[in-house]
Amino acid sequence: MFSCFTLRRNNYWRIIAISLLLPAMLILLMVYYNNSQTARFATIKDELQVQLVDPLPKNQTKKDDFTTKIHQRMKERVAHVQKTCQELGIRHDMNKMRDELIYSDQYKTIFCQIPKTGITHWKYLFADMDDIELKKGTTGFSKKYKEYQITGEEKDKRLMDPNWFKMTVVREPFERLVSAYRNKLLHPRGLVMTNESETMRAFLSKKDISNKAYKESNWKGPTFSDFVNYLVLNNPESVTNGNLHWMKFTSLCQPCDFHYDIIAHQETVAEDSKYTLKLIGAPEDPTLDPAYKHHTDDDLVFQFFSTVKPRERVFQLYNILLDDYIIFGYPPPPILKQLSKNA
């Protein structure tokens, strides 16, 4: 009787244990299945992403260390742009994308050029690729080159054609603004830049910025502080619909709306150029400099930005350009930390 009772009690606890264990096992199995499915879908997504990003150049093998290295760099840049655009939910007005793009019919490549990123170098390359007879190094080169740029429906057709390589070049945004100011506004050349200077004076005068020169005839052009004040106070007009030399990258070439196969950086121009020419099957350029010879360094950026008054304009400008920094993978400029320390 006692052993029968003990047996029954043991069976009872076995039933309880099994009833508790089965759900736990089912939960573990479901978790394992879901994780394995998630991993499987992530793997498929990664494989599709690799297929979406620029492929290795034809006839190249992994033994080519340079090609493999720069291919990985480009893959990471393109993937980063796609990811951050999606996360930020950025879309643009397709009708406002920059016109007059550089192209090569022979190598089926279209290039959205951003001023002050070393684009003259790329114009030379494209001129050579299609045997365009232009005299390099002359002041009329860029103006003459406009005849060989593509616009309107023909531009859109090539941008949407998956058989064409799409490329653009970017640069550290604060460096680019310093370069634009020094080259275009410090000593304005030509009617266009003179008019830009006058536009800034009129705008800043209306904003009552404390500087008598805005309303006097001895105006000699904007200081760098004036330039930054204009960009911030006239935002978003000045950085989305203004002068091409200081418009945002995301406004000029709309990387969130078009898939670019090549995203070159001015800071790595030599390697990026060499890789690009390999990718599209064009002859290499034997005269390529290892770095852009007019590169603006951090010291020069600090020299100019430290003159900006009021100081918060520098931080406001960074906030305006934040999309360009994040989407193209540039870290915050060191000047922000330096100004914070000196505050």
mmCIF file of C-alpha atoms in Angstrom:
data_model
loop_
_atom_site.group_PDB
_atom_site.id
_atom_site.type_symbol
_atom_site.label_atom_id
_atom_site.label_comp_id
_atom_site.label_asym_id
_atom_site.label_seq_id
_atom_site.Cartn_x
_atom_site.Cartn_y
_atom_site.Cartn_z
ATOM 1 C CA MET A 1 0.000 0.000 0.000
ATOM 2 C CA PHE A 2 2.775 2.399 0.990
ATOM 3 C CA SER A 3 4.877 1.526 -2.065
ATOM 4 C CA CYS A 4 1.801 1.894 -4.261
ATOM 5 C CA PHE A 5 1.199 5.338 -2.782
ATOM 6 C CA THR A 6 4.866 6.250 -3.277
ATOM 7 C CA LEU A 7 4.708 5.078 -6.881
ATOM 8 C CA ARG A 8 1.629 7.144 -7.503
ATOM 9 C CA ARG A 9 3.235 10.180 -5.913
ATOM 10 C CA ASN A 10 6.371 9.748 -8.033
ATOM 11 C CA ASN A 11 4.270 9.469 -11.187
ATOM 12 C CA TYR A 12 2.415 12.590 -10.159
ATOM 13 C CA TRP A 13 5.636 14.587 -9.860
ATOM 14 C CA ARG A 14 6.881 13.130 -13.141
ATOM 15 C CA ILE A 15 3.696 14.350 -14.847
ATOM 16 C CA ILE A 16 4.120 17.780 -13.259
ATOM 17 C CA ALA A 17 7.769 17.920 -14.336
ATOM 18 C CA ILE A 18 6.948 16.855 -17.894
ATOM 19 C CA SER A 19 4.071 19.330 -18.111
ATOM 20 C CA LEU A 20 6.451 22.108 -17.075
ATOM 21 C CA LEU A 21 9.372 20.917 -19.156
ATOM 22 C CA LEU A 22 7.522 20.525 -22.441
ATOM 23 C CA PRO A 23 6.468 24.188 -22.733
ATOM 24 C CA ALA A 24 9.995 25.257 -21.818
ATOM 25 C CA MET A 25 11.431 22.979 -24.495
ATOM 26 C CA LEU A 26 8.911 24.288 -27.015
ATOM 27 C CA ILE A 27 9.852 27.860 -26.161
ATOM 28 C CA LEU A 28 13.554 27.058 -26.567
ATOM 29 C CA LEU A 29 12.880 25.360 -29.891
ATOM 30 C CA MET A 30 10.866 28.361 -31.089
ATOM 31 C CA VAL A 31 13.599 30.748 -30.009
ATOM 32 C CA TYR A 32 16.224 28.633 -31.758
ATOM 33 C CA TYR A 33 14.083 28.434 -34.897
ATOM 34 C CA ASN A 34 13.404 32.171 -34.921
ATOM 35 C CA ASN A 35 17.074 32.953 -34.360
ATOM 36 C CA SER A 36 18.143 30.565 -37.095
ATOM 37 C CA GLN A 37 15.549 32.073 -39.446
ATOM 38 C CA THR A 38 16.648 35.580 -38.540
ATOM 39 C CA ALA A 39 20.264 34.622 -39.154
ATOM 40 C CA ARG A 40 19.269 32.994 -42.433
ATOM 41 C CA PHE A 41 17.398 36.068 -43.603
ATOM 42 C CA ALA A 42 20.241 38.312 -42.448
ATOM 43 C CA THR A 43 22.657 36.183 -44.481
ATOM 44 C CA ILE A 44 20.413 36.405 -47.534
ATOM 45 C CA LYS A 45 20.091 40.154 -47.018
ATOM 46 C CA ASP A 46 23.873 40.506 -46.738
ATOM 47 C CA GLU A 47 24.328 38.470 -49.920
ATOM 48 C CA LEU A 48 21.828 40.662 -51.731
ATOM 49 C CA GLN A 49 23.521 43.732 -50.345
ATOM 50 C CA VAL A 50 26.875 42.546 -51.665
ATOM 51 C CA GLN A 51 25.270 42.001 -55.069
ATOM 52 C CA LEU A 52 23.731 45.473 -54.889
ATOM 53 C CA VAL A 53 27.005 47.165 -54.035
ATOM 54 C CA ASP A 54 29.649 47.603 -56.725
ATOM 55 C CA PRO A 55 31.047 44.237 -57.904
ATOM 56 C CA LEU A 56 34.725 43.471 -58.290
ATOM 57 C CA PRO A 57 36.037 44.595 -61.665
ATOM 58 C CA LYS A 58 35.850 41.948 -64.347
ATOM 59 C CA ASN A 59 38.901 39.740 -64.716
ATOM 60 C CA GLN A 60 40.151 40.734 -61.246
ATOM 61 C CA THR A 61 40.999 38.092 -58.666
ATOM 62 C CA LYS A 62 41.415 38.206 -54.928
ATOM 63 C CA LYS A 63 45.164 37.929 -55.502
ATOM 64 C CA ASP A 64 45.071 41.592 -56.533
ATOM 65 C CA ASP A 65 45.505 43.061 -53.042
ATOM 66 C CA PHE A 66 44.958 46.658 -54.145
ATOM 67 C CA THR A 67 41.716 45.921 -55.965
ATOM 68 C CA THR A 68 40.394 43.825 -53.093
ATOM 69 C CA LYS A 69 41.291 46.521 -50.553
ATOM 70 C CA ILE A 70 39.664 49.412 -52.404
ATOM 71 C CA HIS A 71 36.707 47.270 -53.445
ATOM 72 C CA GLN A 72 36.042 46.623 -49.759
ATOM 73 C CA ARG A 73 36.372 50.328 -49.039
ATOM 74 C CA MET A 74 33.844 51.205 -51.747
ATOM 75 C CA LYS A 75 31.492 48.441 -50.646
ATOM 76 C CA GLU A 76 31.528 49.780 -47.095
ATOM 77 C CA ARG A 77 30.989 53.369 -48.226
ATOM 78 C CA VAL A 78 28.063 52.490 -50.476
ATOM 79 C CA ALA A 79 26.495 50.229 -47.856
ATOM 80 C CA HIS A 80 26.893 52.958 -45.224
ATOM 81 C CA VAL A 81 25.139 55.496 -47.458
ATOM 82 C CA GLN A 82 22.267 53.098 -48.146
ATOM 83 C CA LYS A 83 21.896 52.207 -44.461
ATOM 84 C CA THR A 84 22.012 55.761 -43.094
ATOM 85 C CA CYS A 85 19.687 57.101 -45.775
ATOM 86 C CA GLN A 86 17.155 54.445 -44.803
ATOM 87 C CA GLU A 87 17.585 55.082 -41.077
ATOM 88 C CA LEU A 88 17.256 58.851 -41.499
ATOM 89 C CA GLY A 89 14.356 58.500 -43.941
ATOM 90 C CA ILE A 90 15.831 61.069 -46.323
ATOM 91 C CA ARG A 91 14.210 61.670 -49.698
ATOM 92 C CA HIS A 92 14.647 64.581 -52.097
ATOM 93 C CA ASP A 93 12.835 66.396 -54.864
ATOM 94 C CA MET A 94 14.126 64.563 -57.949
ATOM 95 C CA ASN A 95 13.648 67.692 -60.058
ATOM 96 C CA LYS A 96 16.227 69.594 -57.995
ATOM 97 C CA MET A 97 19.144 67.244 -58.547
ATOM 98 C CA ARG A 98 22.182 68.844 -60.097
ATOM 99 C CA ASP A 99 22.158 69.130 -63.875
ATOM 100 C CA GLU A 100 25.202 69.127 -66.181
ATOM 101 C CA LEU A 101 26.718 65.794 -65.200
ATOM 102 C CA ILE A 102 29.970 64.441 -66.627
ATOM 103 C CA TYR A 103 29.651 61.226 -68.591
ATOM 104 C CA SER A 104 31.516 58.777 -70.791
ATOM 105 C CA ASP A 105 29.563 56.888 -73.435
ATOM 106 C CA GLN A 106 32.569 54.691 -74.156
ATOM 107 C CA TYR A 107 32.836 53.464 -70.557
ATOM 108 C CA LYS A 108 29.148 53.867 -69.623
ATOM 109 C CA THR A 109 29.914 56.010 -66.597
ATOM 110 C CA ILE A 110 28.067 59.071 -65.297
ATOM 111 C CA PHE A 111 29.580 61.346 -62.663
ATOM 112 C CA CYS A 112 27.696 63.765 -60.397
ATOM 113 C CA GLN A 113 30.400 66.298 -59.662
ATOM 114 C CA ILE A 114 30.423 68.366 -56.463
ATOM 115 C CA PRO A 115 32.429 71.608 -56.696
ATOM 116 C CA LYS A 116 35.458 71.999 -54.395
ATOM 117 C CA THR A 117 36.108 68.259 -54.169
ATOM 118 C CA GLY A 118 38.876 68.167 -56.790
ATOM 119 C CA ILE A 119 36.501 67.691 -59.742
ATOM 120 C CA THR A 120 38.857 69.329 -62.274
ATOM 121 C CA HIS A 121 41.074 66.271 -61.877
ATOM 122 C CA TRP A 122 38.119 64.050 -62.807
ATOM 123 C CA LYS A 123 37.191 66.261 -65.755
ATOM 124 C CA TYR A 124 40.691 65.700 -67.110
ATOM 125 C CA LEU A 125 40.262 61.947 -66.698
ATOM 126 C CA PHE A 126 36.896 61.895 -68.444
ATOM 127 C CA ALA A 127 38.210 64.116 -71.240
ATOM 128 C CA ASP A 128 41.072 61.661 -71.778
ATOM 129 C CA MET A 129 38.774 58.625 -71.639
ATOM 130 C CA ASP A 130 36.583 59.878 -74.474
ATOM 131 C CA ASP A 131 39.398 61.640 -76.368
ATOM 132 C CA ILE A 132 37.842 65.069 -75.921
ATOM 133 C CA GLU A 133 40.124 67.697 -77.427
ATOM 134 C CA LEU A 134 40.402 70.281 -74.656
ATOM 135 C CA LYS A 135 43.414 72.280 -73.575
ATOM 136 C CA LYS A 136 44.033 71.438 -69.931
ATOM 137 C CA GLY A 137 45.208 73.931 -67.352
ATOM 138 C CA THR A 138 43.539 76.917 -69.017
ATOM 139 C CA THR A 139 40.996 79.234 -67.386
ATOM 140 C CA GLY A 140 38.452 78.365 -70.058
ATOM 141 C CA PHE A 141 38.676 74.602 -69.519
ATOM 142 C CA SER A 142 35.684 74.267 -67.165
ATOM 143 C CA LYS A 143 33.556 76.598 -69.283
ATOM 144 C CA LYS A 144 34.401 74.698 -72.477
ATOM 145 C CA TYR A 145 33.771 71.376 -70.741
ATOM 146 C CA LYS A 146 30.110 72.325 -70.240
ATOM 147 C CA GLU A 147 29.580 71.441 -73.895
ATOM 148 C CA TYR A 148 30.391 67.829 -73.023
ATOM 149 C CA GLN A 149 28.143 67.562 -69.980
ATOM 150 C CA ILE A 150 24.741 65.892 -70.004
ATOM 151 C CA THR A 151 21.466 67.398 -68.794
ATOM 152 C CA GLY A 152 17.730 66.876 -68.595
ATOM 153 C CA GLU A 153 16.076 63.673 -69.791
ATOM 154 C CA GLU A 154 19.309 62.202 -71.147
ATOM 155 C CA LYS A 155 20.911 62.639 -67.726
ATOM 156 C CA ASP A 156 17.943 61.012 -65.962
ATOM 157 C CA LYS A 157 17.913 58.139 -68.447
ATOM 158 C CA ARG A 158 21.532 57.252 -67.721
ATOM 159 C CA LEU A 159 21.105 57.663 -63.970
ATOM 160 C CA MET A 160 18.256 55.139 -63.989
ATOM 161 C CA ASP A 161 20.017 52.695 -66.305
ATOM 162 C CA PRO A 162 21.499 49.789 -64.245
ATOM 163 C CA ASN A 163 24.083 49.186 -66.984
ATOM 164 C CA TRP A 164 25.754 52.538 -66.302
ATOM 165 C CA PHE A 165 28.244 53.104 -63.493
ATOM 166 C CA LYS A 166 27.299 56.029 -61.257
ATOM 167 C CA MET A 167 29.895 57.877 -59.238
ATOM 168 C CA THR A 168 30.404 60.954 -57.097
ATOM 169 C CA VAL A 169 33.208 62.460 -55.012
ATOM 170 C CA VAL A 170 32.853 64.060 -51.567
ATOM 171 C CA ARG A 171 35.113 65.883 -49.134
ATOM 172 C CA GLU A 172 35.172 66.717 -45.431
ATOM 173 C CA PRO A 173 32.362 69.345 -45.369
ATOM 174 C CA PHE A 174 34.050 72.023 -43.229
ATOM 175 C CA GLU A 175 37.239 71.727 -45.283
ATOM 176 C CA ARG A 176 35.214 72.175 -48.441
ATOM 177 C CA LEU A 177 33.626 75.380 -47.110
ATOM 178 C CA VAL A 178 37.025 76.844 -46.233
ATOM 179 C CA SER A 179 38.252 75.956 -49.719
ATOM 180 C CA ALA A 180 35.152 77.497 -51.316
ATOM 181 C CA TYR A 181 35.544 80.704 -49.328
ATOM 182 C CA ARG A 182 39.249 81.090 -50.093
ATOM 183 C CA ASN A 183 38.838 80.340 -53.776
ATOM 184 C CA LYS A 184 35.559 82.104 -54.530
ATOM 185 C CA LEU A 185 34.904 84.838 -51.944
ATOM 186 C CA LEU A 186 38.171 85.955 -50.343
ATOM 187 C CA HIS A 187 39.168 87.481 -53.672
ATOM 188 C CA PRO A 188 36.058 87.094 -55.826
ATOM 189 C CA ARG A 189 36.776 86.646 -59.502
ATOM 190 C CA GLY A 190 34.106 87.103 -62.116
ATOM 191 C CA LEU A 191 30.639 88.629 -62.062
ATOM 192 C CA VAL A 192 28.939 85.598 -60.506
ATOM 193 C CA MET A 193 31.044 85.638 -57.337
ATOM 194 C CA THR A 194 30.927 89.415 -57.090
ATOM 195 C CA ASN A 195 27.141 89.173 -57.166
ATOM 196 C CA GLU A 196 27.262 86.440 -54.503
ATOM 197 C CA SER A 197 29.313 88.771 -52.305
ATOM 198 C CA GLU A 198 26.790 91.572 -52.751
ATOM 199 C CA THR A 199 23.927 89.196 -52.026
ATOM 200 C CA MET A 200 25.581 88.287 -48.717
ATOM 201 C CA ARG A 201 26.056 91.949 -47.801
ATOM 202 C CA ALA A 202 22.402 92.750 -48.519
ATOM 203 C CA PHE A 203 21.181 89.728 -46.577
ATOM 204 C CA LEU A 204 23.394 90.320 -43.527
ATOM 205 C CA SER A 205 22.495 94.012 -43.507
ATOM 206 C CA LYS A 206 18.814 93.115 -43.205
ATOM 207 C CA LYS A 207 19.642 90.751 -40.371
ATOM 208 C CA ASP A 208 21.230 93.688 -38.479
ATOM 209 C CA ILE A 209 24.559 91.954 -38.007
ATOM 210 C CA SER A 210 26.732 94.553 -36.241
ATOM 211 C CA ASN A 211 29.149 95.552 -38.971
ATOM 212 C CA LYS A 212 29.030 99.024 -40.520
ATOM 213 C CA ALA A 213 30.722 97.809 -43.680
ATOM 214 C CA TYR A 214 27.507 96.054 -44.705
ATOM 215 C CA LYS A 215 25.864 99.416 -45.362
ATOM 216 C CA GLU A 216 28.891 101.376 -46.501
ATOM 217 C CA SER A 217 30.474 101.641 -49.933
ATOM 218 C CA ASN A 218 33.849 100.284 -48.767
ATOM 219 C CA TRP A 219 32.588 96.703 -48.669
ATOM 220 C CA LYS A 220 35.450 94.473 -49.761
ATOM 221 C CA GLY A 221 33.663 91.186 -49.613
ATOM 222 C CA PRO A 222 32.595 88.908 -46.774
ATOM 223 C CA THR A 223 34.913 87.746 -44.042
ATOM 224 C CA PHE A 224 34.792 84.039 -43.263
ATOM 225 C CA SER A 225 32.642 84.879 -40.241
ATOM 226 C CA ASP A 226 30.251 86.736 -42.568
ATOM 227 C CA PHE A 227 30.161 83.701 -44.834
ATOM 228 C CA VAL A 228 29.268 81.323 -42.003
ATOM 229 C CA ASN A 229 26.648 83.716 -40.640
ATOM 230 C CA TYR A 230 25.101 83.918 -44.079
ATOM 231 C CA LEU A 231 24.981 80.120 -44.471
ATOM 232 C CA VAL A 232 23.398 79.641 -41.045
ATOM 233 C CA LEU A 233 20.929 82.510 -41.087
ATOM 234 C CA ASN A 234 19.901 81.861 -44.695
ATOM 235 C CA ASN A 235 19.446 78.131 -44.069
ATOM 236 C CA PRO A 236 18.025 76.110 -45.771
ATOM 237 C CA GLU A 237 18.082 78.251 -48.910
ATOM 238 C CA SER A 238 21.859 78.711 -48.956
ATOM 239 C CA VAL A 239 22.706 75.019 -48.553
ATOM 240 C CA THR A 240 19.949 73.410 -50.618
ATOM 241 C CA ASN A 241 19.232 75.871 -53.427
ATOM 242 C CA GLY A 242 22.180 78.247 -53.307
ATOM 243 C CA ASN A 243 25.580 78.357 -54.935
ATOM 244 C CA LEU A 244 26.921 74.980 -56.103
ATOM 245 C CA HIS A 245 30.241 75.591 -54.340
ATOM 246 C CA TRP A 246 28.680 75.372 -50.877
ATOM 247 C CA MET A 247 25.471 73.437 -51.385
ATOM 248 C CA LYS A 248 25.154 70.218 -49.389
ATOM 249 C CA PHE A 249 26.283 66.966 -51.029
ATOM 250 C CA THR A 250 22.910 65.417 -50.297
ATOM 251 C CA SER A 251 21.155 68.247 -52.140
ATOM 252 C CA LEU A 252 23.478 68.288 -55.146
ATOM 253 C CA CYS A 253 23.734 64.586 -55.936
ATOM 254 C CA GLN A 254 20.936 63.004 -53.876
ATOM 255 C CA PRO A 255 22.704 59.827 -52.722
ATOM 256 C CA CYS A 256 19.539 58.673 -50.948
ATOM 257 C CA ASP A 257 17.628 58.570 -54.240
ATOM 258 C CA PHE A 258 20.210 57.091 -56.604
ATOM 259 C CA HIS A 259 22.478 54.094 -56.141
ATOM 260 C CA TYR A 260 26.092 55.164 -56.638
ATOM 261 C CA ASP A 261 28.577 52.423 -57.508
ATOM 262 C CA ILE A 262 31.558 54.612 -56.645
ATOM 263 C CA ILE A 263 31.737 57.077 -53.758
ATOM 264 C CA ALA A 264 35.215 58.548 -53.861
ATOM 265 C CA HIS A 265 36.681 60.817 -51.193
ATOM 266 C CA GLN A 266 39.028 63.644 -52.024
ATOM 267 C CA GLU A 267 41.188 62.517 -49.109
ATOM 268 C CA THR A 268 41.886 59.206 -50.907
ATOM 269 C CA VAL A 269 41.757 60.523 -54.471
ATOM 270 C CA ALA A 270 44.745 58.613 -55.852
ATOM 271 C CA GLU A 271 43.585 55.160 -54.767
ATOM 272 C CA ASP A 272 39.937 55.871 -55.556
ATOM 273 C CA SER A 273 40.797 57.115 -59.046
ATOM 274 C CA LYS A 274 42.973 54.118 -59.813
ATOM 275 C CA TYR A 275 40.260 51.715 -58.639
ATOM 276 C CA THR A 276 37.546 53.539 -60.577
ATOM 277 C CA LEU A 277 39.497 53.343 -63.823
ATOM 278 C CA LYS A 278 40.054 49.620 -63.253
ATOM 279 C CA LEU A 279 36.385 49.087 -62.484
ATOM 280 C CA ILE A 280 35.110 50.693 -65.680
ATOM 281 C CA GLY A 281 37.918 49.268 -67.832
ATOM 282 C CA ALA A 282 39.587 52.584 -68.671
ATOM 283 C CA PRO A 283 43.375 53.127 -69.002
ATOM 284 C CA GLU A 284 45.158 54.106 -65.811
ATOM 285 C CA ASP A 285 46.374 57.667 -65.324
ATOM 286 C CA PRO A 286 50.181 57.578 -64.878
ATOM 287 C CA THR A 287 50.356 61.195 -63.652
ATOM 288 C CA LEU A 288 48.017 60.762 -60.704
ATOM 289 C CA ASP A 289 49.153 62.569 -57.536
ATOM 290 C CA PRO A 290 49.078 60.518 -54.311
ATOM 291 C CA ALA A 291 46.997 63.252 -52.638
ATOM 292 C CA TYR A 292 45.200 66.378 -53.719
ATOM 293 C CA LYS A 293 47.865 69.084 -53.794
ATOM 294 C CA HIS A 294 45.540 71.881 -52.624
ATOM 295 C CA HIS A 295 44.206 69.908 -49.680
ATOM 296 C CA THR A 296 42.921 72.013 -46.760
ATOM 297 C CA ASP A 297 44.186 70.608 -43.451
ATOM 298 C CA ASP A 298 42.774 70.733 -39.920
ATOM 299 C CA ASP A 299 45.040 73.634 -38.926
ATOM 300 C CA LEU A 300 43.710 75.813 -41.712
ATOM 301 C CA VAL A 301 40.128 74.834 -40.853
ATOM 302 C CA PHE A 302 40.745 75.872 -37.251
ATOM 303 C CA GLN A 303 42.394 79.113 -38.384
ATOM 304 C CA PHE A 304 39.281 80.154 -40.304
ATOM 305 C CA PHE A 305 36.554 78.772 -38.050
ATOM 306 C CA SER A 306 38.111 80.267 -34.911
ATOM 307 C CA THR A 307 37.311 83.719 -36.371
ATOM 308 C CA VAL A 308 33.569 83.040 -36.524
ATOM 309 C CA LYS A 309 31.409 85.223 -34.279
ATOM 310 C CA PRO A 310 29.200 84.418 -32.506
ATOM 311 C CA ARG A 311 30.847 81.082 -31.780
ATOM 312 C CA GLU A 312 27.590 79.126 -31.694
ATOM 313 C CA ARG A 313 27.298 79.687 -35.447
ATOM 314 C CA VAL A 314 29.986 77.020 -35.948
ATOM 315 C CA PHE A 315 27.909 74.449 -34.078
ATOM 316 C CA GLN A 316 24.748 75.555 -35.891
ATOM 317 C CA LEU A 317 26.518 75.143 -39.225
ATOM 318 C CA TYR A 318 27.640 71.644 -38.270
ATOM 319 C CA ASN A 319 24.038 70.785 -37.408
ATOM 320 C CA ILE A 320 22.928 72.024 -40.850
ATOM 321 C CA LEU A 321 25.559 69.860 -42.545
ATOM 322 C CA LEU A 322 24.960 66.867 -40.270
ATOM 323 C CA ASP A 323 23.358 64.790 -43.043
ATOM 324 C CA ASP A 324 26.495 65.121 -45.163
ATOM 325 C CA TYR A 325 28.706 64.125 -42.239
ATOM 326 C CA ILE A 326 26.624 61.099 -41.232
ATOM 327 C CA ILE A 327 25.703 59.769 -44.670
ATOM 328 C CA PHE A 328 29.270 59.886 -46.011
ATOM 329 C CA GLY A 329 30.872 58.611 -42.826
ATOM 330 C CA TYR A 330 32.863 61.689 -41.785
ATOM 331 C CA PRO A 331 33.476 62.118 -38.030
ATOM 332 C CA PRO A 332 32.646 65.458 -36.350
ATOM 333 C CA PRO A 333 35.299 68.055 -37.237
ATOM 334 C CA PRO A 334 38.007 68.534 -34.562
ATOM 335 C CA ILE A 335 37.265 72.277 -34.524
ATOM 336 C CA LEU A 336 34.084 71.604 -32.515
ATOM 337 C CA LYS A 337 36.021 70.029 -29.660
ATOM 338 C CA GLN A 338 38.671 72.732 -29.796
ATOM 339 C CA LEU A 339 36.086 75.528 -29.637
ATOM 340 C CA SER A 340 34.304 73.787 -26.764
ATOM 341 C CA LYS A 341 37.536 73.713 -24.773
ATOM 342 C CA ASN A 342 38.189 77.392 -25.451
ATOM 343 C CA ALA A 343 34.646 78.468 -24.561
#
